[in-house]
Short mmCIF file of C-alpha atoms in Angstrom, two decimals:
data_model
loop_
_atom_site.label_atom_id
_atom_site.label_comp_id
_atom_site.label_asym_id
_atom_site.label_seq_id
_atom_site.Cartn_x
_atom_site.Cartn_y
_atom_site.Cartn_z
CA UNK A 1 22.87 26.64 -59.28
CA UNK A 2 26.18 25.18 -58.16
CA UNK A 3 27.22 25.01 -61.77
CA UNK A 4 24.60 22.24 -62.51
CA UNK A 5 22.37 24.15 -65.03
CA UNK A 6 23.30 22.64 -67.85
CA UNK A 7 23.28 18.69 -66.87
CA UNK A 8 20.41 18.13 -68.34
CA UNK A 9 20.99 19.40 -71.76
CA UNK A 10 20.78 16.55 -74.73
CA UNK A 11 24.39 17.24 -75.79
CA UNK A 12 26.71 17.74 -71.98
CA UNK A 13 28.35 21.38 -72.01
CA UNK A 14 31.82 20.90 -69.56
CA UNK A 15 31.23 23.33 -66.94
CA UNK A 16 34.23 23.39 -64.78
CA UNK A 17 34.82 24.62 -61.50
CA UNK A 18 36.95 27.97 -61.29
CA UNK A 19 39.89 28.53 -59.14
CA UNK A 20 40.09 31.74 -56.98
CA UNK A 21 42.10 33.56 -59.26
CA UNK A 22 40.28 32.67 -62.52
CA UNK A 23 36.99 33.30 -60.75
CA UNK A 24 37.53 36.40 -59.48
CA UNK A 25 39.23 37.39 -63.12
CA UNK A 26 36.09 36.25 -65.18
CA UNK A 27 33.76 37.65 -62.67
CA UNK A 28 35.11 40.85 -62.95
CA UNK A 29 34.82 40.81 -66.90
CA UNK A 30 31.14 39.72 -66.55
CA UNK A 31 30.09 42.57 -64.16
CA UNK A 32 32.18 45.22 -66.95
CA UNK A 33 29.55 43.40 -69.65
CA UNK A 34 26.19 43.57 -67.60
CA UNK A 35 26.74 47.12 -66.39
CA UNK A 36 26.10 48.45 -70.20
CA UNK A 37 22.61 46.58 -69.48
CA UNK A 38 21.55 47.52 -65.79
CA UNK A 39 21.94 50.25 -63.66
CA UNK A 40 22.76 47.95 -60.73
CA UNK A 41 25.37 45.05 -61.02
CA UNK A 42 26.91 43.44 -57.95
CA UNK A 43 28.14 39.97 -56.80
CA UNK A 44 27.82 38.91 -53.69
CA UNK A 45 30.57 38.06 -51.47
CA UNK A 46 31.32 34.36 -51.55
CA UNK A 47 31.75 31.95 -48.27
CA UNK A 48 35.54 32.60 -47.39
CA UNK A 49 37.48 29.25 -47.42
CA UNK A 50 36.42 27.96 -50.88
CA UNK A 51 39.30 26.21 -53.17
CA UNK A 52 37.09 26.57 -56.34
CA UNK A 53 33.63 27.75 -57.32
CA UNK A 54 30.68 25.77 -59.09
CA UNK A 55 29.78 29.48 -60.83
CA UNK A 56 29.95 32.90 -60.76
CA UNK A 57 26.63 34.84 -59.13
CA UNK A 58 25.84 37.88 -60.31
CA UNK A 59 22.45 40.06 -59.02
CA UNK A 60 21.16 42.88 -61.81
CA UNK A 61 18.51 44.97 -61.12
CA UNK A 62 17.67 48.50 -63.04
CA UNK A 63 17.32 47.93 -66.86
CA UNK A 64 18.95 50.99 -69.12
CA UNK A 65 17.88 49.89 -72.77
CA UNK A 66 15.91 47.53 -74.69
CA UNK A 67 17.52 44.23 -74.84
CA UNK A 68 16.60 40.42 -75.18
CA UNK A 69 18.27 37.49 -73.79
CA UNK A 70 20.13 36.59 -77.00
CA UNK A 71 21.72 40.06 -77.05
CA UNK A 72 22.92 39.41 -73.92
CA UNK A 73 24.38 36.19 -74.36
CA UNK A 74 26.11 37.65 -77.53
CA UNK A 75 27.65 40.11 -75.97
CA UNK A 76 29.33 37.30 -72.88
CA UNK A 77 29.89 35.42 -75.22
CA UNK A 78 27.96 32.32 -74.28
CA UNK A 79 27.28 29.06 -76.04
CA UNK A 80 23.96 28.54 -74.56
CA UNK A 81 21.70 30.16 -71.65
CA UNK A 82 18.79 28.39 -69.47
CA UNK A 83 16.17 30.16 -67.40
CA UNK A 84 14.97 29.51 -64.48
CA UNK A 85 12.95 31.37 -62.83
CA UNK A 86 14.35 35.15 -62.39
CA UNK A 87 18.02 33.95 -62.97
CA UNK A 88 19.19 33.40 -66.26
CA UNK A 89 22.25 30.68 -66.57
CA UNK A 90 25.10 31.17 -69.14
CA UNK A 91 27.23 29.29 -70.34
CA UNK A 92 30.29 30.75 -71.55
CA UNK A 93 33.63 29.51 -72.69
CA UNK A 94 36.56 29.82 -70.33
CA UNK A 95 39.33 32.08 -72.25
CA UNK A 96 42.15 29.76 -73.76
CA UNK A 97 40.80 26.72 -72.63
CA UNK A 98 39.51 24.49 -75.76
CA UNK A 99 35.89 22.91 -74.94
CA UNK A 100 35.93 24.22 -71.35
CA UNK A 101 32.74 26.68 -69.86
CA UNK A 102 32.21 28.33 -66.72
CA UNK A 103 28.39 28.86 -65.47
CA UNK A 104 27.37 32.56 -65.35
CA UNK A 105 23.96 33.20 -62.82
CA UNK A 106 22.65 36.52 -63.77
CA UNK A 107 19.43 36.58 -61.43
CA UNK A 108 17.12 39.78 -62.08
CA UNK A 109 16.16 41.59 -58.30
CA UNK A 110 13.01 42.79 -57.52
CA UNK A 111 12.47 46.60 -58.07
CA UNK A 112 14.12 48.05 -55.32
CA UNK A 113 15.23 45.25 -53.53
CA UNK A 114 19.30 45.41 -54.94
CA UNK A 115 21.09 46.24 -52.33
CA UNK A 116 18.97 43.51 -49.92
CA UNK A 117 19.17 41.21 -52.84
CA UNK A 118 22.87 41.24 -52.78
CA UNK A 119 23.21 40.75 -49.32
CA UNK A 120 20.54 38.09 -48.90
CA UNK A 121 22.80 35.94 -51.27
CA UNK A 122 26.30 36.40 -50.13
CA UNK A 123 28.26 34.65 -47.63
CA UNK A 124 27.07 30.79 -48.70
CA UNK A 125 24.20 30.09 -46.69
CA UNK A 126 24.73 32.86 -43.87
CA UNK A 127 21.23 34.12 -44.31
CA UNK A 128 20.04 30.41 -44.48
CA UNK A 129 21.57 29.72 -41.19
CA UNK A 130 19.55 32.95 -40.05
CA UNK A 131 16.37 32.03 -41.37
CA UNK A 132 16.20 28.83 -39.76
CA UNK A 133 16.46 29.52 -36.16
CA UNK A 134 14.58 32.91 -36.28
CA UNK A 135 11.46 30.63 -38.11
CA UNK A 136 11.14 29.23 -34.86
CA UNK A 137 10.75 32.35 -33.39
CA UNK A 138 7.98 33.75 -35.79
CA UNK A 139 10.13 35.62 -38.36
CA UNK A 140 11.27 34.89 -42.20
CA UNK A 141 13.89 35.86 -43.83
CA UNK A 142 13.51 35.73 -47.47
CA UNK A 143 14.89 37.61 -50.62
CA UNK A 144 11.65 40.06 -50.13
CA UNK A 145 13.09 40.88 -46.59
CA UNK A 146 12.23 40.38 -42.72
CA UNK A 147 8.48 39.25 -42.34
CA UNK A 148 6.67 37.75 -38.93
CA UNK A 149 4.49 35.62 -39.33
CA UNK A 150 0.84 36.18 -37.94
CA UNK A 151 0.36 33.87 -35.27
CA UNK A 152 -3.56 33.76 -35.95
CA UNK A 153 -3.09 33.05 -39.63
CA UNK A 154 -0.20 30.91 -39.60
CA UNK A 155 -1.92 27.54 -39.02
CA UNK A 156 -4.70 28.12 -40.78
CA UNK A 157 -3.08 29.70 -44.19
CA UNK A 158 0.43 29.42 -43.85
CA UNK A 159 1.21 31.10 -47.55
CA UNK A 160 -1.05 34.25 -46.50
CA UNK A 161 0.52 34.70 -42.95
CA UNK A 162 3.74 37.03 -43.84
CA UNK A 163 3.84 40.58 -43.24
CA UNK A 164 6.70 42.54 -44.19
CA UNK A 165 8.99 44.67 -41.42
CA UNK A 166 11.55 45.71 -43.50
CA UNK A 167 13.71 44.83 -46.83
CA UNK A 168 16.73 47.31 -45.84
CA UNK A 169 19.67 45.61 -44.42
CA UNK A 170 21.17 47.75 -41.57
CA UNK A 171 17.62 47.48 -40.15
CA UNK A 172 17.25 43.80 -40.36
CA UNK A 173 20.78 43.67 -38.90
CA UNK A 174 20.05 45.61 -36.03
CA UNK A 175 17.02 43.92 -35.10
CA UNK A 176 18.52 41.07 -35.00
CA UNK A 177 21.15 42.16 -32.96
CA UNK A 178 23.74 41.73 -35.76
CA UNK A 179 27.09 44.05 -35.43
CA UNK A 180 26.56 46.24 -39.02
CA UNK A 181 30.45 46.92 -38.37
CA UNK A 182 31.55 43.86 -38.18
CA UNK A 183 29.63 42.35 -41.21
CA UNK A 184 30.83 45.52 -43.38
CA UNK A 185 34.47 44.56 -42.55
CA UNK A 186 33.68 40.92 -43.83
CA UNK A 187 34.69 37.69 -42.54
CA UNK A 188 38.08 35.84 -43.53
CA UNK A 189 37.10 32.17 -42.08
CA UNK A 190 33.62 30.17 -41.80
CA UNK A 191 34.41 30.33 -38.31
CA UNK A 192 33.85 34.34 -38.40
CA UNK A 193 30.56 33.58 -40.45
CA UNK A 194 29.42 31.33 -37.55
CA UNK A 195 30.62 33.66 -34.66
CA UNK A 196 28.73 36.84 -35.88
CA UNK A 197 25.69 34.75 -37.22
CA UNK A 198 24.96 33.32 -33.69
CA UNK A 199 25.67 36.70 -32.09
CA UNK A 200 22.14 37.43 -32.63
CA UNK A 201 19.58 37.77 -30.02
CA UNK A 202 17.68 35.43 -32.08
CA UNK A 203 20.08 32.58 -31.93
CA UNK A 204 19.29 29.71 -29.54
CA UNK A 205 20.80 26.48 -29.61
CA UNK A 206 18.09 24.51 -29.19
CA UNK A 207 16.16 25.59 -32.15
CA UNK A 208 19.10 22.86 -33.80
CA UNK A 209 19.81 20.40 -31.43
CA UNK A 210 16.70 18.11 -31.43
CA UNK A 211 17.54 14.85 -32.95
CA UNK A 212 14.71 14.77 -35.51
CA UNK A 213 15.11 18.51 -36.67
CA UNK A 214 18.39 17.92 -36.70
CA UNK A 215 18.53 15.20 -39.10
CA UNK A 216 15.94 17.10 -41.39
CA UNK A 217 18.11 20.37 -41.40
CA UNK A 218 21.37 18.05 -42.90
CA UNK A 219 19.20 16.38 -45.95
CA UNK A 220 18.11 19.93 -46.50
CA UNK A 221 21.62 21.57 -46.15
CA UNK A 222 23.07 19.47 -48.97
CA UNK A 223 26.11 22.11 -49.03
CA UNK A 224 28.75 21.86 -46.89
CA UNK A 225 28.82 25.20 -45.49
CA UNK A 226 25.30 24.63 -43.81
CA UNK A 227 26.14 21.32 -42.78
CA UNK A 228 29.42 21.63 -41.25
CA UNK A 229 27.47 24.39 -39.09
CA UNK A 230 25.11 21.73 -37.70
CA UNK A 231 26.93 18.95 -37.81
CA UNK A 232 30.20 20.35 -36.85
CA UNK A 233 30.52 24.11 -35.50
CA UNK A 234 27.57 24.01 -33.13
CA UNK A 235 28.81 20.73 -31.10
CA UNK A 236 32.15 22.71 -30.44
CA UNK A 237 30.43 25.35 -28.94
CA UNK A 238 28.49 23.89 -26.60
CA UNK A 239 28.19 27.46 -24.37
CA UNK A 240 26.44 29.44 -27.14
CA UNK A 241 23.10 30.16 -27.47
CA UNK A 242 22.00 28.94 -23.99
CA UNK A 243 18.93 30.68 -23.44
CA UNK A 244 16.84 29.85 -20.26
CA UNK A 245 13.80 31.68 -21.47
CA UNK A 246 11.18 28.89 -23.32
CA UNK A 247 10.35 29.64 -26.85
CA UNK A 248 6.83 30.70 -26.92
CA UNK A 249 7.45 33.58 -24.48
CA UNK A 250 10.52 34.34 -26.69
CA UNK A 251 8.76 34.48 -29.27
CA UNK A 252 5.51 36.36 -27.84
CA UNK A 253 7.67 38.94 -27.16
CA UNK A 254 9.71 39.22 -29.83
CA UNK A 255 6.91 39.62 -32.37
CA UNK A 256 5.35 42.17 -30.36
CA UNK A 257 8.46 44.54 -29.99
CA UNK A 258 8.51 43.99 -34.12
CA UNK A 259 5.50 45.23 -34.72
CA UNK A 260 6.25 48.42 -32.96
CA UNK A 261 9.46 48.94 -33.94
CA UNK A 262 8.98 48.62 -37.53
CA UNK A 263 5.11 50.81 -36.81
CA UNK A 264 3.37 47.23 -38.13
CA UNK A 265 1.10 47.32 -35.25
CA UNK A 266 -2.35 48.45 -37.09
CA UNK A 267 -1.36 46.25 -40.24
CA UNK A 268 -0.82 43.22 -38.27
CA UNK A 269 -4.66 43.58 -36.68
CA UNK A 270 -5.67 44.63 -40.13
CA UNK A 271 -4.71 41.36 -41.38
CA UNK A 272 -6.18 39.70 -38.61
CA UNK A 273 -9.29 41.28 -39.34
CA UNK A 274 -9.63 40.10 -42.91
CA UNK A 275 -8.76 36.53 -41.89
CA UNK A 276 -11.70 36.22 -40.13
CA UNK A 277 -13.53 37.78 -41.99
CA UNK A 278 -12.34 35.11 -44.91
CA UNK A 279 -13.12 32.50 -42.84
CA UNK A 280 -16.34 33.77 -41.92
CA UNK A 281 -17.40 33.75 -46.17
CA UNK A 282 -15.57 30.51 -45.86
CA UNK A 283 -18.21 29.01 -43.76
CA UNK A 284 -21.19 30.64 -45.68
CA UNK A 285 -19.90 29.33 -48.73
CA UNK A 286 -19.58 25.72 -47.44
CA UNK A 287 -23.42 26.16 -45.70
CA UNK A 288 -24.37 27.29 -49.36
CA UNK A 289 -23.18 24.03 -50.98
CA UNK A 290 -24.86 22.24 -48.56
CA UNK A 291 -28.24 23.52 -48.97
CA UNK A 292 -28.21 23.53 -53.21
CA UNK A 293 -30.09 19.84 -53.91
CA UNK A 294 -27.13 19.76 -56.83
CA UNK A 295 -23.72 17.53 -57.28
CA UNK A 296 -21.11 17.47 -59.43
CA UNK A 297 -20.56 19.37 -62.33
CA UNK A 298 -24.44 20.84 -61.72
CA UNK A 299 -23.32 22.18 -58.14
CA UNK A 300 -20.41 23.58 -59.43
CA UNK A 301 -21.93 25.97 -61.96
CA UNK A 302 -24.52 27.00 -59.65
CA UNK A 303 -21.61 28.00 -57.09
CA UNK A 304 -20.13 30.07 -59.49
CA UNK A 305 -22.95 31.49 -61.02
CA UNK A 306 -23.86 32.74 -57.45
CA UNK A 307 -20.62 33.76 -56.24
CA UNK A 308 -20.38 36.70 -59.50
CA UNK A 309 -24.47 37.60 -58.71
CA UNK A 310 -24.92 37.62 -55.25
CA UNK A 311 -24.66 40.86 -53.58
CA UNK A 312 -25.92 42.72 -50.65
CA UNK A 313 -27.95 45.86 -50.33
CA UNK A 314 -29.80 47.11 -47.12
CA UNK A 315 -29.19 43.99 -45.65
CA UNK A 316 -30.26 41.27 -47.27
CA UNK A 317 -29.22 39.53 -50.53
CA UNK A 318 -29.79 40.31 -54.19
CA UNK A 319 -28.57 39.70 -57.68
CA UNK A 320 -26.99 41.91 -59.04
CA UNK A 321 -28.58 43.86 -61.60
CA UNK A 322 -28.50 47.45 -63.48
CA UNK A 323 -28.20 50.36 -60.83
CA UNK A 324 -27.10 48.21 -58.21
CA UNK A 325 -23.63 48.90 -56.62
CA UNK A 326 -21.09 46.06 -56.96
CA UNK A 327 -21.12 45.35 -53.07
CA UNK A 328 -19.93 41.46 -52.87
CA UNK A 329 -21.61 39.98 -50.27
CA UNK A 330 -20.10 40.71 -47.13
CA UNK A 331 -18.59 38.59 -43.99
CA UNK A 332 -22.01 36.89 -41.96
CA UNK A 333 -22.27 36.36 -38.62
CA UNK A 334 -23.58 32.22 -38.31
CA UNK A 335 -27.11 33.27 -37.66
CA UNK A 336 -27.52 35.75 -40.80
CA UNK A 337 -26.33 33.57 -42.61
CA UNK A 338 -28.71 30.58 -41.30
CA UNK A 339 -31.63 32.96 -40.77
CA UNK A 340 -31.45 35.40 -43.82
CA UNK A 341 -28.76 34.06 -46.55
CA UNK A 342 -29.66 30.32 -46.36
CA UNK A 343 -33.26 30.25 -47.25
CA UNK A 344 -32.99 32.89 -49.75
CA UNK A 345 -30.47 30.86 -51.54
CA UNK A 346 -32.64 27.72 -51.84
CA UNK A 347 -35.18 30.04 -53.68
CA UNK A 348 -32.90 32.05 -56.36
CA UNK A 349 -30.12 29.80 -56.86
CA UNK A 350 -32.08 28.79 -60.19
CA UNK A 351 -32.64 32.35 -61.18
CA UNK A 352 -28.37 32.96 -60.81
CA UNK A 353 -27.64 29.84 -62.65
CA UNK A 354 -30.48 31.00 -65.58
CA UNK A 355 -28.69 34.62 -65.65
CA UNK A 356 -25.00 32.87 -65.80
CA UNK A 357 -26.05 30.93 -68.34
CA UNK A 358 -27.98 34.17 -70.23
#
């Protein structure tokens, strides 16, 4: 949180920045602390170049005992805690210095996600920088891992259109064309960062350089790292990520060699599949509220009472009763629906509300 948790409290805590030295001395004694807590305790690398640091990031995953959040902020030593979210911020007082804190981020990983976890967060906003020009390609990035993104979902239901290739890191790297080498020998500049991020098949300059995104991706950046990449490192190197094939096919292509690398193939129609099918029951259930002489508040009970009744058996609907599997109603073709479903509706609606209300 950039050392800002805590700016909001009614009496100010002084959260100081740390210098490389002090960080990397407290940080250390945190990590010694947490691992008597979790099985897994790591930091992740911070952006090279940095004269001072807002906090100190810590990722725990892997729980050994019974524990609360007071217990834990005994044991550091901390004056007060806020959470938000999975991470938990501390704030603890700075050895020898009288009214001074540093911020302590312990954020809690998903089970079995550490090691992705880790890497996800370190390097500043490496994997930010990632994320945004393979999102124009058809892929996340996020702290669950490397998803596409359905094409035939995507502009319909946007939060259902993810499906997961792979939360392991060498993977992700090599897919991306990342050098795994390269990264595990770490970077000493921002310059480095930028070189091997932009190494990637992935990369293409133009997913950055049209004015309006580009003025969008700085208000968003609001750290330097991510902005001196747009703003700065990409206009110096003006050769990189020149790529003469257009997007779409890019991307066409890309999404279809993911699926069968990662064996995604048969989930990806799978999830096709069910979103038509959901739209399909979509459209019923918007004929249905048509047809019901109700409004308001009337309408709305009579909805629900017949979406938890209705059922189908040897096709054609029912309410469901005693000895009667629970078979929801399935996905209609238009003219069952306006043939069969319809008029059947407009004569047992009553009898679903009467049972809800039984």
């Amino acid at each position: 949180m950039g050392g800002r948790a805590f700016n909001l409290r009614a009496i100010p805590i002084n959260i100081k920045r740390l210098p490389p030295v002090m960080y990397l001395e407290l940080r250390d004694r945190c990590i010694l602390i947490l691992q008597a807590y979790y099985g897994n305790v790591g930091s992740p690398t911070e952006a090279p170049e940095k004269n001072d640091h807002g906090d100190i990031d810590v990722i725990v995953g892997n729980r050994l005992c019974e524990f609360s959040t007071m217990d834990l902020a005994q044991d550091l030593g901390a004056m007060d805690h806020v959470k938000n979210g999975h991470t938990t911020s501390f704030a603890i007082h700075i050895p020898e210095k009288e009214n001074k804190f540093f911020q302590l981020d312990v954020q809690t990983c998903k089970q079995g996600f550490f090691e992705w976890e880790t890497i996800y967060n370190a390097y500043g906003d490496l994997w930010a920088i990632i994320g945004m020009f393979v999102a124009r390609l058809g892929f996340t990035i996020n702290d669950s891992g490397l998803h596409v993104r359905v094409p035939e979902i995507e502009s319909i239901h946007p939060r259902d259109c993810l499906l997961r290739l792979t939360y392991r890191p060498k993977e992700i790297m090599v897919f991306l064309g990342l050098d795994i080498d390269c990264y595990d020998f770490g970077f000493k500049t921002l310059d480095e960062v930028s070189i091997w991020a932009t190494t990637s098949r992935f990369f293409r300059r133009d997913c950055f350089e049209k004015s309006k995104e580009k003025e969008q991706m700085g208000k968003k950046a609001q750290r330097p790292m991510m902005e001196n990449f747009i703003t700065e490192w990409l206009p110096k190197h003006l050769s990189i990520g020149v790529v003469k094939e257009d997007r779409q096919s890019q991307r066409e292509r890309l999404i279809k060699e993911a699926l069968e690398t990662f064996g995604k193939t048969t989930e990806n129609q799978q999830m096709v599949v069910n979103h038509k099918q959901r739209l399909m029951k979509d459209i019923m259930w918007r004929k249905i509220v048509k047809v019901l002489p109700l409004e308001g508040k009337d309408l709305g009970e009579a909805i629900k009472a017949l979406k938890a009744l209705l059922r189908w058996e040897d096709g054609r609907p029912v309410l469901c009763v005693e000895g009667i599997p629970d078979t929801r109603i399935p996905a209609l073709e238009d003219d069952i629906v306006d043939s069969v479903v319809l008029p059947w509706v407009v004569e047992h609606w009553q009898e679903a509300l009467n049972r809800k209300k039984a």
